[in-house]
Short mmCIF file of C-alpha atoms in Angstrom, two decimals:
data_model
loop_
_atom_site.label_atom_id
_atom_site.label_comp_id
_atom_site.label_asym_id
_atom_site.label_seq_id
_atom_site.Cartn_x
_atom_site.Cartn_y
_atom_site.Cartn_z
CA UNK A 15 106.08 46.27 -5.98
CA UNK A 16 107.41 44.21 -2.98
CA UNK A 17 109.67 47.16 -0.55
CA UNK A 18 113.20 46.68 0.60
CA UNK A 19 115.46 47.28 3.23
CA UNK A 20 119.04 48.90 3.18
CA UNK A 21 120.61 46.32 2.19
CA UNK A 22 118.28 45.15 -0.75
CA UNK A 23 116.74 42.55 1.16
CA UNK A 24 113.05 42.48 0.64
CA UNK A 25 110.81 42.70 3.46
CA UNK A 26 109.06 39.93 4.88
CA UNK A 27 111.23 37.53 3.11
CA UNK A 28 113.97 35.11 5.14
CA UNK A 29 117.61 36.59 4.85
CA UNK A 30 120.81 34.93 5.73
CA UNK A 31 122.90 37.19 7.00
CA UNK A 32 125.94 34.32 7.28
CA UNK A 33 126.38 34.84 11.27
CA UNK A 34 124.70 32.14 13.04
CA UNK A 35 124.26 31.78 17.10
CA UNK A 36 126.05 29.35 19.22
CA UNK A 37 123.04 26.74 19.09
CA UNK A 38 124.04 26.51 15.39
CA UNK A 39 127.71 26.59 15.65
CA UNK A 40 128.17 24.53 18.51
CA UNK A 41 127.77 20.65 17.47
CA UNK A 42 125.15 18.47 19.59
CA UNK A 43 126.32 16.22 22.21
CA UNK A 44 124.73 12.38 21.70
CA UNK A 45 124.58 9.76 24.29
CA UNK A 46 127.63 7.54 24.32
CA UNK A 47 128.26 4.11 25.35
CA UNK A 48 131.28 4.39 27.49
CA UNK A 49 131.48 3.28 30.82
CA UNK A 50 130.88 6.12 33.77
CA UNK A 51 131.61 5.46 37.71
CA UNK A 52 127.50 5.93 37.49
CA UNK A 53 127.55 2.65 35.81
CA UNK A 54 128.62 0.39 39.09
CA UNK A 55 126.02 -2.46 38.95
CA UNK A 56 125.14 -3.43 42.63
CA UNK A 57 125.96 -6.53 42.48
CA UNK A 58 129.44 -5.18 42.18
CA UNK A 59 128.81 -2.77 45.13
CA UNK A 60 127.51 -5.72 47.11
CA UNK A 61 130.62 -6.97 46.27
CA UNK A 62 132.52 -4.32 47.27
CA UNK A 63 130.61 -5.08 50.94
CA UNK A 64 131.59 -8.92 51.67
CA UNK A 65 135.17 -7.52 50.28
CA UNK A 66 135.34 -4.76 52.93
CA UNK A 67 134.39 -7.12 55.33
CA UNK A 68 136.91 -9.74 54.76
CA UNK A 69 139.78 -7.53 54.47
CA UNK A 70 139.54 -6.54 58.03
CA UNK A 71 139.09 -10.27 58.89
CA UNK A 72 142.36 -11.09 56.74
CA UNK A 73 140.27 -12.15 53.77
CA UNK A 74 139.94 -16.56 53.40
CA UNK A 75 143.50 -16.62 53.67
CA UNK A 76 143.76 -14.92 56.26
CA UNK A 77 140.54 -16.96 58.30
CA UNK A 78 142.32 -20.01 57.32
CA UNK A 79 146.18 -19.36 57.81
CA UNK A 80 144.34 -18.80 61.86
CA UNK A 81 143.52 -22.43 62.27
CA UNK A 82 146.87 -23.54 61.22
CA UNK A 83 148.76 -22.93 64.59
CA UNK A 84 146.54 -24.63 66.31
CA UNK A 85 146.57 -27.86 63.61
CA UNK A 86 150.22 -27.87 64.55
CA UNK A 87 149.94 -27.25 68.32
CA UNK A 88 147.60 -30.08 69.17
CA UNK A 89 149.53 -33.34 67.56
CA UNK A 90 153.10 -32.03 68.26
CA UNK A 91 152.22 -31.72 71.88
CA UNK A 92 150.75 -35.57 71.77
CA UNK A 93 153.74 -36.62 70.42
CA UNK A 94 156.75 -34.40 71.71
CA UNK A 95 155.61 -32.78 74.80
CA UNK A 96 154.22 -29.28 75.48
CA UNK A 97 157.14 -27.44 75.09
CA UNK A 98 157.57 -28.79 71.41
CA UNK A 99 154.17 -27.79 70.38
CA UNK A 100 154.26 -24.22 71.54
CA UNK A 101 157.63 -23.39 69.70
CA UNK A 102 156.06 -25.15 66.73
CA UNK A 103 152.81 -23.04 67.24
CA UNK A 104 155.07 -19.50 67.49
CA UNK A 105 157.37 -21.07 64.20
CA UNK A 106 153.66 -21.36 62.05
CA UNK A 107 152.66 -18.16 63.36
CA UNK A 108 155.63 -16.61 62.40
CA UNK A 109 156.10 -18.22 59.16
CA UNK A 110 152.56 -16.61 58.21
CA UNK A 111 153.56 -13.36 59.28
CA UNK A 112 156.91 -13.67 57.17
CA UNK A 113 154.84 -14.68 54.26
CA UNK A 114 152.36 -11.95 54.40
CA UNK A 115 155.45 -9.55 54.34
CA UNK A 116 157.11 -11.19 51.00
CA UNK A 117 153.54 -11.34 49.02
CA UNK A 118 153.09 -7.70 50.65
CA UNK A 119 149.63 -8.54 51.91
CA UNK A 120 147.56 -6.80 54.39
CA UNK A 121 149.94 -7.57 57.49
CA UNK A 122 147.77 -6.55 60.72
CA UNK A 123 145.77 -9.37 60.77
CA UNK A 124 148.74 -11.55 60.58
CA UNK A 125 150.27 -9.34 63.65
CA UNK A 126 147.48 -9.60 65.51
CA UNK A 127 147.32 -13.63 64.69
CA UNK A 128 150.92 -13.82 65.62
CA UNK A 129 150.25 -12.12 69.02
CA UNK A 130 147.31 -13.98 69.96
CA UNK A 131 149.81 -17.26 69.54
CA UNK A 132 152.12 -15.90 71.29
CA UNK A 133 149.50 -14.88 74.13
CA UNK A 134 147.94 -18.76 74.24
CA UNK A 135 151.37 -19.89 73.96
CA UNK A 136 152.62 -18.16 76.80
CA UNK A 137 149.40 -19.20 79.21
CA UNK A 138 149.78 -22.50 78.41
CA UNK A 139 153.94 -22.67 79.41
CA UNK A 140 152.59 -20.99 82.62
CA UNK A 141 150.07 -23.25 83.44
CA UNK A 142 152.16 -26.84 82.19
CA UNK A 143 148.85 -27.79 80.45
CA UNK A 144 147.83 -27.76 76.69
CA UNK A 145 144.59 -26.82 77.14
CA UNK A 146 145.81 -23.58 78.54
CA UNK A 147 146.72 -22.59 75.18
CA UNK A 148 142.79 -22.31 74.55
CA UNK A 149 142.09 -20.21 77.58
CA UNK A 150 142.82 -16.80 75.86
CA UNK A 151 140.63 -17.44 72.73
CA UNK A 152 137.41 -19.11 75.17
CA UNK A 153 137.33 -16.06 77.51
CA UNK A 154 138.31 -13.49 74.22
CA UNK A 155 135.01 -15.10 72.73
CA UNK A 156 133.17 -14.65 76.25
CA UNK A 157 134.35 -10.42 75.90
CA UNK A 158 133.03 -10.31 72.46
CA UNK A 159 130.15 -11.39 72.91
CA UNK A 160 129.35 -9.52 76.15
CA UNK A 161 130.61 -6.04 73.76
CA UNK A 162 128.25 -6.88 70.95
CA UNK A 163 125.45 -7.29 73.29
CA UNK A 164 125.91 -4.20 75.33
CA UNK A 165 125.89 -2.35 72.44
CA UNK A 166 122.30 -3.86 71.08
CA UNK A 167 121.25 -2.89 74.52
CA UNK A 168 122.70 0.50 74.62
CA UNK A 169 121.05 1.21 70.85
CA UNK A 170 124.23 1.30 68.85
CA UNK A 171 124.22 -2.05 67.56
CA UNK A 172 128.28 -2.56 67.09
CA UNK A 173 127.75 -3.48 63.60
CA UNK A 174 126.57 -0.71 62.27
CA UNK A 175 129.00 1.39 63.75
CA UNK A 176 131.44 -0.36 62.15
CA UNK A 177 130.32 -0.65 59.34
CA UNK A 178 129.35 3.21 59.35
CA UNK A 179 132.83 3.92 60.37
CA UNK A 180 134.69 1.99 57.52
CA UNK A 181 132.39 3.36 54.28
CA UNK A 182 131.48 6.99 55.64
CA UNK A 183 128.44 6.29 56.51
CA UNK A 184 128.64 7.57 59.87
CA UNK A 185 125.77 7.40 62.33
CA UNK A 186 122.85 8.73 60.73
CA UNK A 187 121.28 5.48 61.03
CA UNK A 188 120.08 5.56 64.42
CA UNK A 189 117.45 7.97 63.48
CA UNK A 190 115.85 5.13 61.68
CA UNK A 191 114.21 2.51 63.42
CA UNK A 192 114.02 -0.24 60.97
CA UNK A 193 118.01 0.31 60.17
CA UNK A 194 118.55 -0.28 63.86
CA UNK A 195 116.58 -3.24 63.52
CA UNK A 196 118.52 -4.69 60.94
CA UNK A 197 121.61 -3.81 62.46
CA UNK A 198 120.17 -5.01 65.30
CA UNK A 199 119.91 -8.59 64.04
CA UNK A 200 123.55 -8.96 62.31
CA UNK A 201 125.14 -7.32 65.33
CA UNK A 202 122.80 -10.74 67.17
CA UNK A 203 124.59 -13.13 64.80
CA UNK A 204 127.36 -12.19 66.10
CA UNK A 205 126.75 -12.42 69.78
CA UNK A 206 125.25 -16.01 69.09
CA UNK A 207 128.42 -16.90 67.46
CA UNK A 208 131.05 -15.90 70.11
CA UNK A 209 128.76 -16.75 72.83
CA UNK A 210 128.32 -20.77 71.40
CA UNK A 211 132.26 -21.06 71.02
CA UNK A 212 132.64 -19.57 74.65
CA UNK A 213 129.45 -21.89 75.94
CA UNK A 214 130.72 -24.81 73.94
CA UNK A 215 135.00 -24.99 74.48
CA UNK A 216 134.71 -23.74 77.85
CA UNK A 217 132.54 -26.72 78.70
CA UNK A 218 135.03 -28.89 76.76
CA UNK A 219 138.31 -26.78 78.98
CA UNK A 220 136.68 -27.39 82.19
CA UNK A 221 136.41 -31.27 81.00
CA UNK A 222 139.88 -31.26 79.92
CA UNK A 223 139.27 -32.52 76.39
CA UNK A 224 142.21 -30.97 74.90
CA UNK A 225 141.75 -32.96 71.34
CA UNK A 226 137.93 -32.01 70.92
CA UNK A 227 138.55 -28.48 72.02
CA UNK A 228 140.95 -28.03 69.49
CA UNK A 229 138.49 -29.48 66.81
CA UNK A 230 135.42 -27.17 68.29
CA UNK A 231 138.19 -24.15 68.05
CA UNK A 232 138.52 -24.82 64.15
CA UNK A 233 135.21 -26.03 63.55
CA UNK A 234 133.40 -22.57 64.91
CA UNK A 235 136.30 -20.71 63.79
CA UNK A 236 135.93 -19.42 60.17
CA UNK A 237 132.86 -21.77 59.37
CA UNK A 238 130.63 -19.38 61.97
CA UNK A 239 132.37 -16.32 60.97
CA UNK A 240 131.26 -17.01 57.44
CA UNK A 241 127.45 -16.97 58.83
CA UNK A 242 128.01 -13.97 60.46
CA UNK A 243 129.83 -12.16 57.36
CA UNK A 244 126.63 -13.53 55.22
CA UNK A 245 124.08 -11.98 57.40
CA UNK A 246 125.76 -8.76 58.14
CA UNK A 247 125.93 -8.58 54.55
CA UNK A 248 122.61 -8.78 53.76
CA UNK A 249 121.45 -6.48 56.70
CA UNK A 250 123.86 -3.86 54.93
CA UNK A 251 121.92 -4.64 51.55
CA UNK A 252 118.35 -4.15 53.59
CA UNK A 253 119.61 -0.72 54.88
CA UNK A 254 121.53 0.30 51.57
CA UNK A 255 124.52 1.15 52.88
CA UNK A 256 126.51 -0.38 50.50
CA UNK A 257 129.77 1.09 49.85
CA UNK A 258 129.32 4.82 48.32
CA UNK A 259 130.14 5.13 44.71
CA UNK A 260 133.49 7.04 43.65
CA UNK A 261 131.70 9.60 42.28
CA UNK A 262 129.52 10.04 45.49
CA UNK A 263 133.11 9.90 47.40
CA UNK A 264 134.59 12.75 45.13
#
């Protein structure tokens, strides 16, 4: 005759006692489908990259409202002297500027557009020559380049300070030899870009072909900056520094 407890339960048989622990109380979490900040595909990282870039450049708009003073500046003076075309080169720049403000867009490049016009602009009253209004942007090309190559030279390649700077980065980089070589090579691009527009217009200054220099001002203007935004965008792919993930960031 099987024995019992107490409580009239036999021994060695299963009893339910009606309390149950947590792991039986608490219901089981399942997988869901909803979107985390863990989901960012990197593609839209990579995105994030070229857009980081361009918004310190102005974004297109901004590359292309830059030509636009000097569209204006180069027939105007053909047809109604040099003092026409550099109130009609301040009147675009400002006009940008204005418009910027209205559509509330990102301002400082505009500023520093509007400065650089009126810097050219006020070289080239000085001088009595058009081509004077180039003079600033040849020997601001000639400083760039000279910068970016220093710093290859020195071992902090500028673009990966930069770029370090504006996505938190910082400079761990250097400790890494192959991430200094690829910032290496995009911070190259861009030496080979401002030093061809300072090689090219001030060979086409010093010949006083005013016309051509303002076409070889547009034509390595945004075009070559476009090179140099595409290959510093893959070196920052190579080294995967792509911007950091909001969840990495909180």
């Amino acid at each position: 005759m099987p024995s019992s407890n107490d409580n009239g339960a036999e021994l060695g048989t299963p009893t339910d006692t009606g309390v149950r622990g947590p792991a039986d109380t608490e219901p089981r979490a399942f997988p869901t489908s909803e979107p985390t900040d863990l989901d960012i595909s990197e593609a839209e990282r990579e995105e994030a990259a070229e857009q980081t870039l361009l918004e310190q450049l102005g974004g297109f708009s901004g590359l292309i409202y830059s030509t636009l003073p000097v569209l204006v500046f180069v027939p105007v003076n053909t047809l109604a002297g040099l003092a026409a075309a550099i109130w009609s080169a301040l009147g675009v720049a400002g006009a940008i500027l204005v418009w910027r403000l209205v559509r509330r867009s990102p301002v400082q490049p505009a500023i520093s557009g509007f400065l650089g016009v009126g810097i050219c602009a006020f070289i080239a009253y000085r001088m009595g020559e058009a081509k004077g209004f180039f003079l600033f942007g040849i020997y601001t090309s000639l400083v760039y380049a000279g910068v970016f190559l220093v710093s290859i030279l020195a071992r902090w390649p500028l673009v990966g300070v930069i770029w370090g700077y504006l996505n938190g980065h910082g400079t761990e980089w250097r400790t890494d030899r192959r991430l200094i070589r690829l910032y290496d090579l995009a911070t190259s691009t861009w030496v080979l870009v401002f030093g061809a527009r300072y090689l090219v217009q001030s060979s086409l200054y010093d010949t006083d072909h005013t016309g051509w220099l303002a076409f070889a001002r547009i034509a390595m203007g945004w075009p070559l900056t476009a090179v140099a935004l595409a290959v510093t965008v893959w070196a920052v792919r190579r080294a995967g520094h792509l911007p950091v993930r909001r969840t990495a960031a909180a």
